[in-house]
CSV table of C-alpha atoms and ligand atoms in Angstrom, one decimal:
chain,number,residue,atom,x,y,z
B,157,MET,CA,-33.6,-2.6,-10.1
B,158,ILE,CA,-30.4,-4.1,-11.5
B,159,ILE,CA,-28.2,-2.4,-13.9
B,160,PHE,CA,-24.5,-4.7,-14.8
B,161,ALA,CA,-22.9,-2.8,-17.0
B,162,ILE,CA,-18.7,-3.4,-18.6
B,163,GLU,CA,-17.1,-0.5,-19.4
B,164,SER,CA,-13.9,-2.3,-21.9
B,165,SER,CA,-13.3,1.3,-24.2
B,166,CYS,CA,-9.7,2.0,-24.3
B,167,ASP,CA,-7.1,0.5,-21.6
B,168,ASP,CA,-9.1,0.0,-18.1
B,169,THR,CA,-11.9,-2.6,-17.9
B,170,SER,CA,-14.5,-2.2,-15.5
B,171,ALA,CA,-17.4,-3.6,-14.3
B,172,ALA,CA,-20.1,-2.3,-12.0
B,173,VAL,CA,-23.3,-2.8,-11.0
B,174,ILE,CA,-25.6,-0.1,-9.7
B,175,LYS,CA,-29.5,-0.5,-8.4
B,176,ALA,CA,-31.9,2.3,-8.7
B,177,GLU,CA,-34.9,2.7,-7.0
B,178,ALA,CA,-38.4,3.6,-8.3
B,179,ASP,CA,-37.8,6.9,-8.3
B,180,HIS,CA,-34.6,6.9,-10.6
B,181,ARG,CA,-32.6,7.6,-7.5
B,182,LEU,CA,-29.2,5.6,-7.8
B,183,THR,CA,-26.4,3.6,-5.9
B,184,VAL,CA,-23.1,2.4,-7.2
B,185,LEU,CA,-22.5,-1.2,-5.3
B,186,SER,CA,-19.9,-1.9,-6.9
B,187,ASN,CA,-17.3,-0.5,-9.8
B,188,VAL,CA,-14.2,-2.7,-10.6
B,189,VAL,CA,-11.6,-1.1,-12.8
B,190,SER,CA,-8.4,-3.0,-13.8
B,191,SER,CA,-6.7,-0.2,-15.3
B,192,GLN,CA,-3.7,-1.5,-18.0
B,193,ILE,CA,-1.9,1.8,-17.9
B,194,GLU,CA,1.5,0.2,-16.6
B,195,ILE,CA,1.6,-2.9,-19.4
B,196,HIS,CA,1.1,1.0,-21.6
B,197,ALA,CA,4.1,3.3,-20.5
B,198,LEU,CA,6.2,1.4,-21.4
B,199,TYR,CA,5.7,2.0,-24.6
B,200,GLY,CA,4.8,5.6,-23.5
B,201,GLY,CA,0.7,5.2,-25.6
B,202,VAL,CA,-2.0,3.1,-25.7
B,203,VAL,CA,-0.9,-0.4,-28.0
B,204,PRO,CA,-4.4,-1.6,-29.1
B,205,GLU,CA,-3.8,-4.7,-29.2
B,206,ILE,CA,-1.9,-5.0,-26.3
B,207,ALA,CA,-5.5,-3.4,-24.3
B,208,SER,CA,-7.4,-6.2,-26.3
B,209,ARG,CA,-5.2,-9.5,-25.4
B,210,ALA,CA,-5.3,-7.6,-21.3
B,211,HIS,CA,-8.7,-7.2,-21.7
B,212,CYS,CA,-9.4,-10.4,-22.9
B,213,GLU,CA,-7.5,-11.8,-20.0
B,214,ALA,CA,-9.1,-9.4,-17.0
B,215,ILE,CA,-12.6,-9.0,-18.0
B,216,SER,CA,-14.3,-12.7,-17.0
B,217,HIS,CA,-12.4,-11.8,-12.8
B,218,VAL,CA,-13.5,-8.3,-12.9
B,219,ALA,CA,-17.1,-9.6,-14.2
B,220,ARG,CA,-17.4,-11.8,-11.1
B,221,GLU,CA,-15.5,-9.3,-9.0
B,222,ALA,CA,-18.1,-6.9,-9.3
B,223,VAL,CA,-21.4,-9.1,-8.8
B,224,GLU,CA,-19.4,-9.8,-5.7
B,225,LYS,CA,-18.2,-6.6,-4.2
B,226,ALA,CA,-21.8,-5.9,-5.1
B,227,GLY,CA,-23.7,-8.5,-3.1
B,228,ILE,CA,-26.2,-9.8,-5.9
B,229,THR,CA,-25.8,-13.6,-7.2
B,230,PHE,CA,-25.5,-12.8,-11.7
B,231,ASP,CA,-29.0,-14.5,-10.8
B,232,ASP,CA,-29.8,-11.3,-9.7
B,233,ILE,CA,-28.6,-8.0,-12.5
B,234,ASP,CA,-32.0,-7.6,-14.1
B,235,ALA,CA,-30.5,-6.0,-17.6
B,236,ILE,CA,-26.9,-5.3,-19.0
B,237,ALA,CA,-25.1,-1.9,-19.9
B,238,VAL,CA,-22.4,-2.4,-22.5
B,239,THR,CA,-20.1,0.6,-23.9
B,240,PHE,CA,-19.9,-0.1,-27.9
B,241,ALA,CA,-18.3,3.3,-28.9
B,242,PRO,CA,-16.8,5.5,-29.6
B,243,GLY,CA,-13.1,3.3,-28.7
B,244,LEU,CA,-10.5,1.3,-29.7
B,245,ILE,CA,-12.2,-1.2,-32.0
B,246,GLY,CA,-10.8,-4.5,-30.6
B,247,SER,CA,-10.9,-3.0,-26.4
B,248,LEU,CA,-14.7,-2.6,-27.3
B,249,LEU,CA,-14.8,-5.6,-29.0
B,250,VAL,CA,-13.8,-8.0,-25.8
B,251,GLY,CA,-16.5,-5.8,-22.9
B,252,VAL,CA,-19.7,-5.8,-26.1
B,253,SER,CA,-19.4,-10.3,-26.4
B,254,PHE,CA,-18.4,-10.3,-23.2
B,255,ALA,CA,-21.7,-9.0,-22.5
B,256,LYS,CA,-23.6,-10.5,-25.3
B,257,SER,CA,-22.6,-13.5,-23.8
B,258,LEU,CA,-24.0,-12.8,-20.9
B,259,ALA,CA,-26.9,-11.6,-21.8
B,260,SER,CA,-28.1,-13.9,-23.7
B,261,VAL,CA,-27.4,-16.6,-20.8
B,262,LEU,CA,-29.4,-14.3,-17.9
B,263,LYS,CA,-32.2,-13.9,-20.3
B,264,VAL,CA,-32.4,-10.4,-19.8
B,265,PRO,CA,-32.0,-6.6,-21.8
B,266,LEU,CA,-27.9,-5.9,-23.0
B,267,ILE,CA,-28.6,-2.1,-23.5
B,268,PRO,CA,-25.7,-0.6,-25.9
B,269,VAL,CA,-23.9,2.7,-24.3
B,270,ASN,CA,-22.0,4.9,-26.2
B,271,HIS,CA,-18.4,6.2,-24.2
B,272,ILE,CA,-19.1,10.0,-24.5
B,273,GLU,CA,-22.5,10.0,-23.3
B,274,GLY,CA,-21.8,6.9,-20.6
B,275,HIS,CA,-19.1,9.9,-19.1
B,276,VAL,CA,-21.8,12.6,-18.5
B,277,ALA,CA,-24.6,10.1,-16.3
B,278,ALA,CA,-21.4,9.5,-14.1
B,279,ALA,CA,-22.4,13.3,-12.5
B,280,TYR,CA,-26.7,11.3,-12.3
B,281,LEU,CA,-24.4,8.6,-9.5
B,282,GLU,CA,-24.1,11.4,-6.9
B,283,ASN,CA,-27.0,14.2,-7.9
B,284,ALA,CA,-31.1,12.9,-7.7
B,285,PRO,CA,-32.3,13.7,-10.4
B,286,GLU,CA,-33.9,16.6,-7.9
B,287,VAL,CA,-31.1,17.6,-9.0
B,288,LEU,CA,-29.6,17.2,-12.1
B,289,THR,CA,-32.5,16.1,-14.6
B,290,PRO,CA,-31.7,16.8,-18.6
B,291,PRO,CA,-32.3,19.2,-20.1
B,292,TYR,CA,-27.9,20.6,-19.3
B,293,LEU,CA,-25.0,21.7,-20.7
B,294,ALA,CA,-22.5,19.1,-20.9
B,295,LEU,CA,-18.7,19.4,-21.8
B,296,VAL,CA,-16.2,16.4,-21.7
B,297,VAL,CA,-12.9,16.3,-21.5
B,298,SER,CA,-11.0,12.6,-22.6
B,299,GLY,CA,-8.3,11.3,-24.0
B,300,GLY,CA,-10.4,11.3,-27.4
B,301,HIS,CA,-12.7,13.5,-26.7
B,302,THR,CA,-13.5,18.3,-25.8
B,303,SER,CA,-16.5,19.0,-26.9
B,304,LEU,CA,-20.1,20.4,-25.7
B,305,TYR,CA,-23.9,19.3,-25.9
B,306,GLU,CA,-26.5,20.5,-24.4
B,307,VAL,CA,-28.5,17.8,-23.5
B,308,SER,CA,-32.3,17.9,-24.5
B,309,ASP,CA,-34.1,14.7,-22.1
B,310,TYR,CA,-31.4,11.0,-20.8
B,311,ILE,CA,-30.8,10.2,-24.6
B,312,THR,CA,-30.6,13.0,-26.8
B,313,PHE,CA,-26.8,15.4,-27.3
B,314,THR,CA,-27.3,17.1,-29.7
B,315,GLU,CA,-23.0,18.6,-30.6
B,316,ILE,CA,-22.9,21.9,-30.7
B,317,GLY,CA,-19.3,23.0,-30.5
B,318,GLY,CA,-15.6,21.1,-29.6
B,319,THR,CA,-11.9,20.3,-30.5
B,320,THR,CA,-11.2,20.9,-34.8
B,321,ASP,CA,-8.0,18.8,-33.8
B,322,ASP,CA,-6.6,17.4,-30.6
B,323,ALA,CA,-8.5,16.5,-28.2
B,324,ALA,CA,-7.7,18.4,-23.8
B,325,GLY,CA,-6.7,15.1,-22.3
B,326,GLU,CA,-4.1,14.0,-25.7
B,327,ALA,CA,-2.8,17.0,-25.5
B,328,PHE,CA,-1.8,17.3,-21.3
B,329,ASP,CA,-0.9,13.8,-22.5
B,330,LYS,CA,1.9,14.5,-25.3
B,331,VAL,CA,3.4,18.0,-23.3
B,332,GLY,CA,3.9,15.2,-20.4
B,333,ARG,CA,5.8,12.5,-22.4
B,334,VAL,CA,8.7,16.1,-23.8
B,335,MET,CA,8.8,16.8,-20.2
B,336,GLY,CA,9.6,12.9,-19.5
B,337,MET,CA,6.2,12.3,-17.5
B,338,PRO,CA,5.7,8.4,-17.4
B,339,TYR,CA,2.0,8.4,-20.1
B,340,PRO,CA,-0.9,8.8,-19.3
B,341,GLY,CA,0.9,12.7,-18.3
B,342,GLY,CA,-2.8,14.0,-17.7
B,343,ALA,CA,-2.6,13.0,-13.9
B,344,ALA,CA,1.1,14.7,-13.0
B,345,MET,CA,0.6,17.5,-15.4
B,346,ASP,CA,-2.1,19.2,-12.7
B,347,LYS,CA,0.4,18.4,-10.2
B,348,LEU,CA,3.3,19.9,-12.0
B,349,ALA,CA,1.3,22.7,-12.7
B,350,SER,CA,0.0,23.1,-8.5
B,351,ARG,CA,3.4,23.9,-7.6
B,352,GLY,CA,4.3,26.3,-11.2
B,353,PHE,CA,1.5,28.9,-9.9
B,354,GLU,CA,2.8,28.9,-6.8
B,355,HIS,CA,5.4,31.6,-8.5
B,356,TYR,CA,3.8,31.6,-11.9
B,357,ASP,CA,1.7,34.5,-12.3
B,358,PRO,CA,-0.1,34.6,-15.8
B,359,ALA,CA,-0.4,38.1,-15.7
B,360,LYS,CA,2.9,39.5,-14.8
B,361,LYS,CA,4.9,41.2,-17.3
B,362,ASP,CA,6.4,39.3,-19.7
B,363,SER,CA,5.2,36.2,-17.9
B,364,LEU,CA,5.1,32.7,-20.6
B,365,HIS,CA,1.7,33.0,-22.3
B,366,PHE,CA,1.9,29.7,-25.2
B,367,PRO,CA,-1.5,30.0,-27.8
B,368,SER,CA,-5.2,29.7,-26.8
B,369,PRO,CA,-6.9,26.6,-27.9
B,370,ALA,CA,-10.1,29.0,-28.0
B,371,LYS,CA,-10.7,30.4,-31.9
B,372,GLY,CA,-10.9,34.5,-31.6
B,373,ASP,CA,-14.7,34.8,-33.1
B,374,ASP,CA,-17.6,34.0,-32.1
B,375,SER,CA,-17.9,30.3,-32.7
B,376,LEU,CA,-17.6,27.4,-29.5
B,377,ASN,CA,-15.1,25.6,-31.8
B,378,LEU,CA,-11.8,24.4,-29.9
B,379,SER,CA,-8.0,23.8,-31.2
B,380,PHE,CA,-5.5,22.3,-29.5
B,381,SER,CA,-2.8,21.4,-31.4
B,382,GLY,CA,-1.5,24.3,-32.1
B,383,ILE,CA,-1.2,24.9,-28.0
B,384,LYS,CA,0.5,21.3,-27.8
B,385,THR,CA,3.4,22.5,-31.2
B,386,ALA,CA,4.3,25.6,-28.9
B,387,ALA,CA,4.4,23.7,-25.9
B,388,ILE,CA,6.7,20.7,-27.1
B,389,ASN,CA,8.5,23.5,-29.2
B,390,HIS,CA,9.1,25.9,-26.8
B,391,ILE,CA,10.8,22.6,-23.8
B,392,HIS,CA,12.9,21.8,-27.3
B,393,THR,CA,14.4,25.2,-27.2
B,394,THR,CA,14.8,26.1,-23.3
B,395,LYS,CA,17.1,22.2,-23.4
B,396,GLN,CA,18.6,23.6,-26.8
B,397,ARG,CA,19.4,26.6,-24.3
B,398,LEU,CA,19.7,24.9,-21.8
B,399,LYS,CA,23.1,22.8,-23.0
B,400,LEU,CA,20.4,20.2,-22.5
B,401,GLU,CA,21.0,15.4,-24.8
B,402,ASP,CA,17.2,14.4,-24.9
B,403,ASP,CA,16.7,13.2,-22.3
B,404,ASP,CA,18.0,14.6,-19.8
B,405,PRO,CA,15.0,16.5,-17.0
B,406,MET,CA,14.8,20.0,-17.1
B,407,PRO,CA,15.4,21.8,-14.2
B,408,ASP,CA,11.7,21.5,-11.6
B,409,GLU,CA,11.6,26.1,-11.4
B,410,ILE,CA,11.6,25.7,-15.2
B,411,ARG,CA,9.0,22.1,-16.5
B,412,GLU,CA,6.9,24.4,-12.9
B,413,GLU,CA,6.8,28.0,-15.3
B,414,ILE,CA,5.7,25.4,-18.3
B,415,ALA,CA,3.1,23.3,-16.9
B,416,ALA,CA,1.7,25.6,-15.0
B,417,ALA,CA,1.9,28.3,-18.3
B,418,PHE,CA,0.2,24.6,-20.8
B,419,THR,CA,-2.3,24.5,-18.2
B,420,HIS,CA,-3.8,28.5,-18.0
B,421,ALA,CA,-4.5,28.5,-21.8
B,422,VAL,CA,-5.8,25.1,-21.5
B,423,CYS,CA,-8.0,26.1,-18.7
B,424,THR,CA,-9.0,29.8,-19.6
B,425,GLY,CA,-9.9,28.5,-23.3
B,426,ILE,CA,-11.9,26.6,-22.1
B,427,ALA,CA,-14.1,28.3,-19.6
B,428,LYS,CA,-13.8,31.6,-22.8
B,429,LYS,CA,-15.4,28.8,-24.8
B,430,LEU,CA,-18.4,27.7,-22.2
B,431,ASP,CA,-18.8,31.6,-21.5
B,432,THR,CA,-19.5,32.6,-24.4
B,433,ALA,CA,-22.2,29.0,-24.6
B,434,LEU,CA,-24.1,30.0,-21.6
B,435,THR,CA,-24.6,33.8,-23.6
B,436,GLN,CA,-26.2,32.3,-26.5
B,437,LYS,CA,-28.0,30.0,-24.2
B,438,LYS,CA,-29.9,29.8,-21.2
B,439,TYR,CA,-29.2,26.4,-19.2
B,440,SER,CA,-29.7,25.4,-15.8
B,441,SER,CA,-26.9,23.2,-14.9
B,442,LEU,CA,-23.2,22.6,-16.3
B,443,VAL,CA,-22.0,18.6,-16.4
B,444,MET,CA,-18.1,18.8,-16.5
B,445,ALA,CA,-17.5,14.8,-17.4
B,446,GLY,CA,-14.4,12.8,-18.4
B,447,GLY,CA,-11.2,12.1,-17.9
B,448,VAL,CA,-9.3,15.7,-17.7
B,449,ALA,CA,-12.5,16.5,-15.7
B,450,ALA,CA,-10.5,15.5,-13.0
B,451,ASN,CA,-7.6,18.1,-13.5
B,452,SER,CA,-7.6,20.3,-10.1
B,453,HIS,CA,-7.6,23.7,-12.6
B,454,LEU,CA,-9.8,23.1,-15.1
B,455,ARG,CA,-12.6,21.7,-11.9
B,456,ARG,CA,-11.4,25.8,-10.7
B,457,HIS,CA,-11.6,27.7,-14.4
B,458,ILE,CA,-15.8,26.1,-15.2
B,459,ALA,CA,-16.7,27.0,-11.3
B,460,GLU,CA,-15.9,30.3,-12.2
B,461,VAL,CA,-17.6,30.2,-15.7
B,462,CYS,CA,-20.7,29.0,-14.1
B,463,LYS,CA,-20.7,31.7,-10.5
B,464,LYS,CA,-21.1,33.9,-13.6
B,465,ASN,CA,-23.7,33.5,-15.4
B,466,GLY,CA,-26.0,31.6,-12.1
B,467,VAL,CA,-26.0,27.6,-14.0
B,468,ARG,CA,-25.2,24.9,-10.9
B,469,PHE,CA,-22.2,23.2,-12.0
B,470,VAL,CA,-22.1,19.8,-11.6
B,471,VAL,CA,-18.8,17.6,-12.5
B,472,PRO,CA,-18.3,13.9,-10.8
B,473,SER,CA,-15.8,12.9,-8.0
B,474,ILE,CA,-12.7,12.0,-9.0
B,475,LYS,CA,-13.1,7.9,-9.4
B,476,LEU,CA,-16.1,8.3,-11.6
B,477,CYS,CA,-14.0,11.5,-14.5
B,478,GLY,CA,-11.6,8.2,-15.3
B,479,ASP,CA,-13.2,5.8,-17.6
B,480,ASN,CA,-15.6,3.6,-15.1
B,481,ALA,CA,-18.1,1.0,-15.7
B,482,ALA,CA,-20.8,2.1,-12.7
B,483,MET,CA,-21.2,5.5,-15.8
B,484,THR,CA,-22.0,3.0,-17.9
B,485,ALA,CA,-25.2,1.3,-16.6
B,486,ALA,CA,-26.1,4.7,-15.3
B,487,GLN,CA,-26.7,6.0,-18.7
B,488,GLY,CA,-27.9,2.5,-19.7
B,489,TYR,CA,-30.4,2.7,-16.7
B,490,HIS,CA,-32.0,6.1,-18.8
B,491,MET,CA,-31.4,4.5,-22.1
B,492,LEU,CA,-33.7,0.7,-20.8
B,493,ARG,CA,-36.9,3.2,-19.5
B,494,TYR,CA,-36.5,4.1,-22.8
B,495,GLY,CA,-36.9,0.8,-24.1
B,496,LEU,CA,-33.8,1.3,-25.2
B,497,THR,CA,-32.4,-1.8,-26.1
B,498,ALA,CA,-30.1,-4.1,-28.3
B,499,ASP,CA,-31.0,-7.0,-30.4
B,500,SER,CA,-27.8,-9.8,-30.0
B,501,SER,CA,-26.2,-8.6,-33.4
B,502,LEU,CA,-25.2,-5.9,-31.7
B,503,ASN,CA,-20.7,-4.1,-32.8
B,504,ALA,CA,-19.0,-2.2,-31.7
B,505,PHE,CA,-18.6,1.2,-33.1
B,506,ALA,CA,-14.8,2.7,-33.1
B,507,SER,CA,-15.8,6.4,-35.0
B,508,ASP,CA,-18.2,8.8,-33.4
B,509,GLU,CA,-20.5,8.4,-36.7
B,510,GLY,CA,-20.8,4.6,-35.9
B,511,ALA,CA,-21.6,5.1,-32.6
B,512,LEU,CA,-24.3,8.1,-33.6
B,513,GLU,CA,-26.1,6.1,-36.8
B,514,TYR,CA,-26.8,3.3,-34.4
B,515,LEU,CA,-27.7,5.2,-31.0
B,516,ASN,CA,-30.0,7.2,-34.1
B,517,HIS,CA,-31.4,4.6,-35.3
B,518,LEU,CA,-32.4,3.7,-32.0
B,519,ARG,CA,-33.8,6.1,-31.0
B,520,GLN,CA,-36.4,5.9,-33.4
B,521,THR,CA,-37.4,3.0,-31.7
B,522,ALA,CA,-38.0,4.8,-27.8
B,523,LYS,CA,-41.5,5.3,-26.5
B,524,THR,CA,-42.2,8.2,-23.8
B,525,PRO,CA,-40.1,6.6,-20.5
B,526,ASP,CA,-42.3,6.1,-16.8
N,148,KG4,O1,-11.2,9.3,-19.6
N,148,KG4,P1,-10.8,9.0,-20.4
N,148,KG4,O2,-9.9,8.6,-18.1
N,148,KG4,O3,-10.4,8.4,-21.3
N,148,KG4,C1,-10.6,8.7,-22.2
N,148,KG4,O4,-12.2,8.9,-22.8
N,148,KG4,O5,-10.0,9.1,-22.8
N,148,KG4,O6,-9.7,9.6,-20.5
N,148,KG4,C2,-7.9,10.5,-20.2
N,148,KG4,C3,-7.3,11.5,-20.5
N,148,KG4,C4,-6.7,11.0,-20.1
N,148,KG4,O7,-6.1,11.9,-20.9
N,148,KG4,C5,-5.2,11.9,-18.9
N,148,KG4,O8,-4.0,12.4,-19.1
N,148,KG4,C6,-6.5,12.7,-18.5
N,148,KG4,O9,-7.4,12.4,-18.9
N,148,KG4,N1,-6.2,12.2,-17.0
N,148,KG4,C7,-6.0,14.3,-16.8
N,148,KG4,C8,-6.4,14.4,-15.1
N,148,KG4,N2,-6.6,12.6,-14.9
N,148,KG4,C9,-6.6,12.1,-16.2
N,148,KG4,N3,-5.5,15.5,-17.3
N,148,KG4,C10,-5.7,16.5,-16.5
N,148,KG4,N4,-5.4,17.2,-15.7
N,148,KG4,C11,-5.2,15.7,-14.2
N,148,KG4,N5,-5.8,15.8,-12.8
N,149,ZN,ZN1,-13.5,8.3,-21.3
């Protein structure tokens, strides 16, 4: 079976083609991602209207490229999956409208995919069913989300913990920006922290420490607003102490130390709550997904917690952590097995709640998969 998918929830226009075998093994035939980062970097963050217009401009070309690269024709497509929520409404609407038109012309089923579930499903693209099959625990860390989900079957995600305010990616981007990095700062912070860990040792007496995002209770809740504010205040005070103007760069060693201390607090905080979750209930696998799952330090910390708890650690390769349509296709394939398709009135939803309400309703019609 050939699944074609569209993902346009934020600032990447993506189209992909995957092939599903009868035993549910998935192969990516193409995964085209057209990034808008260069446009938004000029403004220090995503400008929603510009994002919608850029999706509108790119989508037909990206879709055609995905089909060509996959070595198929549009007529070979058996179903179309599309991210319908959550995200920027104008961005989502471009993808949803395009997917609806294509599904209607090709007379194939249309599958509405939740962006978060898509991130998690990226793991199926590199792990065959005998390696990864629900139930498992999923940790989604992205620019908009930082949450723990119990995935009890391919279509049932229950949030059991996560941030009560900002997402981890948002915090990385904000601190990166105050340190003068172009948007989004997450990947640059990763590299800066690596250099920082060559001279920063969190165990050393008097070393720089930021407040932990892990709440000091038994809950699975996190909060990134405190650490974000503490890091930004620290950057400002350091600049004042060094008599630097706002736009002046700080010395490399100081920037590296801040990036390392910030990364250390973020990683140990998330790792602590994951450890609590794994202690409270036994899971065979942990899937970490989303843009921040690309962070080399976080991958190391989470791998350690999994090892300690005897849980298999599954994380997509870096290219499948960020937004891409192959992940949407993977979740779409499994939803199709349960008969979860949308009719031609499908709409986009900006919020998590909108996505949940629509999918909960749809799930009531689910059939037993093959
Ligand atoms: O999943 P994603 O592509 O988009 C959302 O759904 O939000 O995640 C984007 C986020 C951005 O905040 C970006 O800075 C962050 O992922 N990110 C990273 C790394 N690579 C991307 N954060 C930390 N370390 C990285 N290596
Ligand atoms: Zn995402």
